[in-house]
Tab-separated table of C-alpha atoms in Angstrom:
chain	number	residue	atom	x	y	z
X	1	MET	CA	-11.010	22.312	9.426
X	2	GLN	CA	-8.581	20.018	11.146
X	3	LEU	CA	-9.295	16.335	10.988
X	4	ALA	CA	-8.428	13.694	13.537
X	5	GLN	CA	-5.327	13.812	15.635
X	6	HIS	CA	-4.039	10.236	15.321
X	7	SER	CA	-3.498	8.807	11.831
X	8	LEU	CA	-2.331	5.413	10.640
X	9	VAL	CA	-0.161	5.371	7.517
X	10	VAL	CA	0.710	2.080	5.818
X	11	GLU	CA	3.291	1.790	3.045
X	12	GLY	CA	2.790	-0.531	0.072
X	13	GLY	CA	5.335	-2.802	-1.570
X	14	ALA	CA	3.399	-5.672	-3.214
X	15	MET	CA	4.333	-8.946	-1.460
X	16	ARG	CA	6.222	-6.995	1.216
X	17	GLY	CA	2.755	-6.056	2.439
X	18	ILE	CA	2.755	-9.361	4.322
X	19	PHE	CA	4.528	-7.570	7.191
X	20	ALA	CA	1.803	-4.948	7.599
X	21	ALA	CA	-0.803	-7.711	7.301
X	22	GLY	CA	0.744	-9.320	10.382
X	23	VAL	CA	0.884	-6.044	12.301
X	24	LEU	CA	-2.736	-5.160	11.593
X	25	ASP	CA	-3.975	-8.673	12.297
X	26	GLU	CA	-2.377	-8.404	15.719
X	27	PHE	CA	-4.021	-5.007	16.208
X	28	LEU	CA	-7.376	-6.625	15.384
X	29	ASN	CA	-6.618	-9.511	17.710
X	30	GLN	CA	-6.066	-7.067	20.561
X	31	GLN	CA	-8.868	-4.739	19.456
X	32	PHE	CA	-6.427	-1.854	19.103
X	33	LYS	CA	-8.128	0.867	17.056
X	34	PRO	CA	-7.072	4.292	18.338
X	35	PHE	CA	-6.874	5.869	14.883
X	36	ASN	CA	-9.121	8.549	13.438
X	37	ASN	CA	-7.680	8.773	9.912
X	38	TYR	CA	-6.137	6.085	7.734
X	39	PHE	CA	-3.802	6.558	4.753
X	40	GLY	CA	-2.800	3.560	2.644
X	41	VAL	CA	-0.788	3.046	-0.513
X	42	SER	CA	-1.107	0.008	-2.790
X	43	ALA	CA	-0.732	-3.145	-0.654
X	44	GLY	CA	-0.813	-0.876	2.397
X	45	ALA	CA	-4.263	0.316	1.382
X	46	THR	CA	-5.541	-3.237	0.946
X	47	ASN	CA	-4.214	-4.062	4.411
X	48	ILE	CA	-6.069	-1.120	5.924
X	49	ALA	CA	-9.221	-2.149	4.055
X	50	ALA	CA	-9.119	-5.627	5.611
X	51	PHE	CA	-8.487	-4.039	9.033
X	52	LEU	CA	-11.465	-1.696	8.710
X	53	CYS	CA	-13.637	-4.531	7.397
X	54	ASN	CA	-12.690	-6.571	10.477
X	55	GLN	CA	-11.179	-9.406	8.425
X	56	PRO	CA	-8.025	-10.804	10.051
X	57	LYS	CA	-6.040	-13.171	7.829
X	58	ARG	CA	-7.803	-11.952	4.664
X	59	ASN	CA	-4.703	-10.348	3.229
X	60	TYR	CA	-2.525	-13.153	4.549
X	61	LYS	CA	-4.559	-15.487	2.342
X	62	VAL	CA	-4.487	-13.080	-0.601
X	63	ILE	CA	-0.699	-12.732	-0.438
X	64	THR	CA	0.273	-16.315	0.421
X	65	ASP	CA	-2.255	-17.984	-1.886
X	66	TYR	CA	-3.891	-15.926	-4.648
X	67	SER	CA	-0.939	-13.614	-5.250
X	68	CYS	CA	1.401	-16.600	-5.621
X	69	ARG	CA	-0.627	-18.232	-8.378
X	70	THR	CA	0.538	-18.054	-11.993
X	71	GLU	CA	-2.784	-16.423	-12.871
X	72	PHE	CA	-1.494	-13.374	-10.987
X	73	ILE	CA	2.315	-13.265	-11.260
X	74	ASN	CA	3.498	-14.580	-14.617
X	75	LEU	CA	6.836	-13.526	-16.088
X	76	ALA	CA	6.324	-15.435	-19.339
X	77	ARG	CA	3.039	-13.616	-19.927
X	78	PHE	CA	4.748	-10.301	-19.197
X	79	ILE	CA	7.523	-10.962	-21.703
X	80	LYS	CA	4.876	-11.651	-24.328
X	81	GLY	CA	3.266	-8.265	-23.664
X	82	GLY	CA	0.753	-9.107	-20.932
X	83	HIS	CA	0.568	-8.209	-17.268
X	84	LEU	CA	3.293	-9.250	-14.838
X	85	PHE	CA	0.712	-8.668	-12.071
X	86	ASP	CA	-2.791	-9.410	-13.394
X	87	LEU	CA	-4.891	-7.255	-11.077
X	88	ASP	CA	-8.019	-7.934	-13.126
X	89	TRP	CA	-7.878	-11.630	-12.288
X	90	LEU	CA	-6.825	-11.018	-8.667
X	91	TRP	CA	-9.583	-8.524	-7.939
X	92	GLN	CA	-12.331	-10.516	-9.618
X	93	THR	CA	-11.345	-13.766	-7.910
X	94	THR	CA	-10.677	-12.511	-4.397
X	95	LEU	CA	-13.739	-10.270	-4.265
X	96	GLN	CA	-15.856	-13.275	-5.205
X	97	GLU	CA	-14.230	-15.784	-2.879
X	98	ILE	CA	-13.212	-13.628	0.112
X	99	ARG	CA	-15.140	-10.413	-0.404
X	100	LEU	CA	-14.446	-7.307	1.622
X	101	GLU	CA	-17.081	-7.145	4.367
X	102	THR	CA	-17.813	-3.468	3.869
X	103	GLU	CA	-20.737	-3.527	6.283
X	104	TYR	CA	-18.120	-3.307	9.060
X	105	PHE	CA	-16.356	-0.458	7.276
X	106	GLU	CA	-19.616	1.476	7.092
X	107	GLN	CA	-19.892	1.395	10.886
X	108	ASN	CA	-16.509	3.121	11.278
X	109	PRO	CA	-16.775	6.922	11.571
X	110	CYS	CA	-13.132	7.434	10.559
X	111	ASN	CA	-11.821	8.512	7.169
X	112	PHE	CA	-9.793	6.179	4.959
X	113	TYR	CA	-7.718	7.761	2.191
X	114	ILE	CA	-6.408	5.576	-0.625
X	115	THR	CA	-3.398	7.048	-2.420
X	116	THR	CA	-3.165	6.924	-6.215
X	117	THR	CA	-1.135	8.749	-8.880
X	118	ALA	CA	-2.769	10.545	-11.803
X	119	ILE	CA	-0.873	9.582	-14.947
X	120	HIS	CA	-1.410	12.875	-16.777
X	121	THR	CA	-0.193	15.089	-13.910
X	122	GLY	CA	2.043	12.774	-11.883
X	123	LYS	CA	0.352	14.121	-8.750
X	124	ALA	CA	-0.884	12.115	-5.788
X	125	HIS	CA	-4.620	11.800	-5.230
X	126	TYR	CA	-5.963	10.837	-1.822
X	127	LEU	CA	-9.272	9.159	-2.546
X	128	LYS	CA	-11.732	9.059	0.331
X	129	ALA	CA	-12.834	5.437	0.470
X	130	THR	CA	-16.498	4.503	0.251
X	131	SER	CA	-18.105	1.078	0.435
X	132	ASP	CA	-19.309	1.310	-3.153
X	133	GLU	CA	-16.046	2.560	-4.642
X	134	MET	CA	-13.429	0.970	-2.389
X	135	ALA	CA	-12.663	-2.039	-4.617
X	136	ASP	CA	-11.964	0.163	-7.651
X	137	GLN	CA	-10.027	2.692	-5.578
X	138	LEU	CA	-7.812	-0.049	-4.153
X	139	LYS	CA	-7.195	-1.510	-7.597
X	140	ALA	CA	-6.068	1.893	-8.875
X	141	SER	CA	-3.685	2.301	-5.931
X	142	CYS	CA	-2.178	-1.145	-6.615
X	143	ALA	CA	-1.785	-0.695	-10.373
X	144	ILE	CA	2.016	-0.852	-10.542
X	145	PRO	CA	3.050	0.786	-13.831
X	146	ILE	CA	4.135	-1.612	-16.575
X	147	ALA	CA	3.713	-4.645	-14.278
X	148	TYR	CA	-0.011	-3.993	-14.731
X	149	ARG	CA	-0.415	-2.479	-18.163
X	150	ASN	CA	-3.786	-0.777	-17.670
X	151	TYR	CA	-4.575	2.502	-15.948
X	152	PRO	CA	-7.802	2.275	-13.896
X	153	VAL	CA	-10.060	5.309	-14.264
X	154	ILE	CA	-11.429	6.924	-11.093
X	155	ASN	CA	-13.597	10.061	-11.341
X	156	ASN	CA	-12.675	10.261	-15.045
X	157	ILE	CA	-8.961	10.352	-14.185
X	158	ALA	CA	-6.580	7.585	-15.287
X	159	MET	CA	-4.660	6.412	-12.233
X	160	THR	CA	-1.684	4.250	-11.371
X	161	ASP	CA	0.202	3.039	-8.271
X	162	GLY	CA	-0.003	5.598	-5.482
X	163	GLY	CA	3.585	4.862	-4.555
X	164	VAL	CA	4.831	6.707	-7.631
X	165	ALA	CA	3.775	10.085	-6.228
X	166	ASP	CA	3.616	9.423	-2.474
X	167	SER	CA	4.833	6.080	-1.148
X	168	ILE	CA	4.424	6.971	2.538
X	169	PRO	CA	1.858	9.778	2.946
X	170	VAL	CA	2.943	10.904	6.404
X	171	ILE	CA	3.357	14.508	5.331
X	172	LYS	CA	-0.174	14.527	3.920
X	173	ALA	CA	-1.482	13.087	7.194
X	174	TYR	CA	0.313	15.839	9.115
X	175	GLU	CA	-0.996	18.540	6.776
X	176	MET	CA	-4.518	17.235	7.408
X	177	GLY	CA	-4.150	17.743	11.142
X	178	ALA	CA	-2.526	14.629	12.580
X	179	LYS	CA	-0.550	15.310	15.738
X	180	GLU	CA	0.332	11.635	16.166
X	181	ILE	CA	1.081	9.289	13.286
X	182	THR	CA	1.668	5.567	13.467
X	183	VAL	CA	3.434	4.429	10.316
X	184	ILE	CA	3.942	0.838	9.182
X	185	LEU	CA	6.856	0.537	6.769
X	186	SER	CA	7.655	-2.223	4.289
X	187	GLN	CA	11.425	-1.848	4.495
X	188	PRO	CA	13.694	-2.055	7.546
X	189	LEU	CA	14.327	1.287	9.201
X	190	GLY	CA	17.302	3.017	7.621
X	191	TYR	CA	16.369	2.127	4.057
X	192	LYS	CA	16.659	4.984	1.573
X	193	LYS	CA	15.536	4.807	-2.015
X	194	LYS	CA	18.147	5.435	-4.713
X	195	PRO	CA	17.683	7.077	-8.110
X	196	THR	CA	16.906	4.708	-10.944
X	197	LYS	CA	19.954	3.475	-12.818
X	198	THR	CA	18.026	3.418	-16.099
X	199	PRO	CA	16.242	6.779	-16.505
X	200	TRP	CA	16.269	6.251	-20.255
X	201	PHE	CA	14.066	3.180	-19.791
X	202	THR	CA	11.570	5.108	-17.670
X	203	LYS	CA	11.404	7.823	-20.310
X	204	CYS	CA	10.893	5.200	-23.001
X	205	ILE	CA	8.089	3.223	-21.382
X	206	TYR	CA	6.190	6.334	-20.254
X	207	LYS	CA	6.942	8.413	-23.339
X	208	ASP	CA	3.272	9.339	-23.755
X	209	TYR	CA	3.034	10.582	-20.147
X	210	PRO	CA	5.770	13.153	-19.448
X	211	ALA	CA	4.360	14.034	-16.008
X	212	LEU	CA	4.468	10.364	-15.027
X	213	VAL	CA	8.081	10.199	-16.223
X	214	LYS	CA	8.972	13.137	-13.987
X	215	ALA	CA	7.155	11.671	-10.989
X	216	SER	CA	8.821	8.296	-11.489
X	217	LEU	CA	12.301	9.785	-11.773
X	218	ASN	CA	11.701	11.948	-8.687
X	219	ARG	CA	10.159	9.105	-6.700
X	220	PHE	CA	13.324	8.500	-4.689
X	221	GLU	CA	13.373	12.119	-3.521
X	222	ALA	CA	9.725	12.030	-2.407
X	223	TYR	CA	10.277	8.701	-0.653
X	224	ASN	CA	13.376	9.874	1.188
X	225	GLN	CA	11.643	13.103	2.170
X	226	SER	CA	8.954	11.013	3.859
X	227	ILE	CA	11.599	8.958	5.674
X	228	ASP	CA	13.287	12.159	6.846
X	229	PHE	CA	9.928	13.411	8.150
X	230	ILE	CA	9.396	10.141	10.011
X	231	THR	CA	12.806	10.150	11.642
X	232	GLN	CA	12.864	13.911	12.308
X	233	PRO	CA	9.231	14.987	12.712
X	234	PRO	CA	8.054	18.505	13.555
X	235	SER	CA	7.976	19.315	17.244
X	236	ASP	CA	4.171	19.194	17.311
X	237	CYS	CA	3.887	15.698	15.836
X	238	LYS	CA	4.649	12.329	17.428
X	239	ILE	CA	5.674	9.503	15.104
X	240	ASN	CA	5.360	5.832	16.034
X	241	ILE	CA	7.425	3.679	13.671
X	242	ILE	CA	6.705	0.008	13.022
X	243	ALA	CA	9.228	-1.432	10.573
X	244	PRO	CA	10.396	-4.906	9.546
X	245	PRO	CA	13.584	-6.156	11.218
X	246	ALA	CA	16.848	-6.249	9.290
X	247	ASN	CA	16.388	-9.960	8.509
X	248	PHE	CA	13.088	-9.397	6.704
X	249	LYS	CA	13.631	-11.250	3.416
X	250	VAL	CA	10.408	-10.604	1.511
X	251	GLY	CA	10.755	-8.735	-1.789
X	252	ARG	CA	8.190	-7.202	-4.108
X	253	THR	CA	7.666	-10.469	-6.017
X	254	THR	CA	8.577	-13.090	-3.379
X	255	LYS	CA	6.442	-16.231	-3.738
X	256	GLN	CA	8.313	-18.571	-1.387
X	257	LEU	CA	5.792	-19.510	1.287
X	258	SER	CA	8.374	-19.927	4.063
X	259	LYS	CA	9.618	-16.367	3.543
X	260	LEU	CA	6.083	-14.977	3.400
X	261	GLU	CA	5.095	-16.865	6.552
X	262	SER	CA	8.214	-15.581	8.314
X	263	GLY	CA	7.418	-12.020	7.207
X	264	TYR	CA	3.869	-12.328	8.509
X	265	GLN	CA	5.069	-13.601	11.888
X	266	MET	CA	7.546	-10.717	12.049
X	267	GLY	CA	4.617	-8.371	11.553
X	268	LYS	CA	2.614	-10.101	14.282
X	269	GLN	CA	5.556	-9.829	16.655
X	270	ALA	CA	6.068	-6.156	15.794
X	271	GLY	CA	2.397	-5.553	16.538
X	272	ILE	CA	2.750	-7.251	19.908
X	273	GLU	CA	5.859	-5.227	20.759
X	274	HIS	CA	4.133	-1.996	19.757
X	275	LEU	CA	1.291	-2.731	22.147
X	276	THR	CA	3.491	-3.853	25.039
């Protein structure tokens, strides 16, 4: 059975998610909700969650405040064997202080799929979000390998960052029936991912998970295949691209508030231009 015709797909990228936060906040501001299906990866999934829970500025606060604290990003802790990104602390703190208002999500008839990667198969899983499970599903999607040293378990399957297997699930959205896809990227248009320069390191750190090694080493191919689909879609699918401008300076671990604020405003402006 074909699902909805217009899907929203939002890429992840840790702190680069500030751009999509701006776009979706502008969509909320203008009450623009034409989508039937939603597909999010990592930070992209958390942005969609805030959108569907009708919480503008939630992820702006998470990224510009909580995510910048040393309790979350801590290189010294990482060097000593701990998390670089402590998702346990981030999830516990933000869900207590700015909880997801899932009562709004429950009123939405659309489907929200949160992308994760199974560590034992290296395959993407598209978890259908529910109010009760959303927090754990989002955490699994955001669990960047090594940076967060645990593997959240969902449905008895150990999971990691959805971006490993499918960073931009536009092809999945199309396969599930979308005839129009709006995609929010985290990199300026034209970006292509390159193969890792240290495959030996990937093989070393994931030595107990050969399928995860393969998925990680092939990640650039899967990513670039998605970009090719976006720029050259099938004749029966319309793609709307919203991407950061070339002067977008936010990286995966950027903590400089001025850069994050600029990235958020770029997202707001891109949202305005998309709706003009």
